[in-house]
Amino acid sequence: MMKNYRTFKDIKQKGFTMIEVLMTVTMIGILASIAVPRFTGSLEIANTAKVQADLQTLDAAVVMYEAENGKLPADIEDLKPYVNDMPKPPDGKCRLKDSEETVDTTGKEYELTDVTTGGVSQRRAVCDGHTAGDFGK
């Protein structure tokens, strides 16, 4: 009786060669190195837009508070009745207008401060000492 053994050459295997796998991994690495910096730039733009919107909302609340109470709010907490949910700055970096500088807003809070613009003093909402007009591209 003759046994029927299969040899390595008789078996047709399907799969990828090591070169094909290495080329694919290399191409994915190149694409990732292009995409990651663009993604972080998008996060800065989104954070900047949120901070601008929050500060403008708080500035409007200051005006409404003053109109109803006849005085300026002493603290940001005084604005709670005028804002649905008290905003908080996003964690991350925000861009400042007219410079390449960024501000890290991680762990920061919005505050009220007196700002003099063109000889007129106003109470404004700030984030890390910057008003809404300071943020942007």
XYZ file of C-alpha atoms in Angstrom, residues 4-5 18 20 27 65-66 75 78 84-85 89 92 97 107 113 118 122-124 131 134 136:
23
model
C -0.446 9.554 -0.094
C 1.721 12.269 1.540
C 6.798 40.311 4.422
C 3.957 43.705 1.179
C 2.442 53.933 3.818
C -26.906 92.351 34.521
C -25.964 96.032 34.534
C -18.064 88.209 40.225
C -23.441 86.894 39.505
C -28.067 78.714 30.934
C -24.959 76.684 31.757
C -12.786 76.948 28.871
C -6.028 72.623 25.213
C -5.097 87.080 17.021
C -7.539 74.125 34.121
C -12.047 92.216 35.021
C -10.054 103.976 24.095
C -15.672 98.320 30.953
C -16.151 95.119 32.905
C -15.308 92.254 30.541
C -10.789 89.231 26.050
C -7.796 88.837 21.513
C -8.763 84.321 16.661
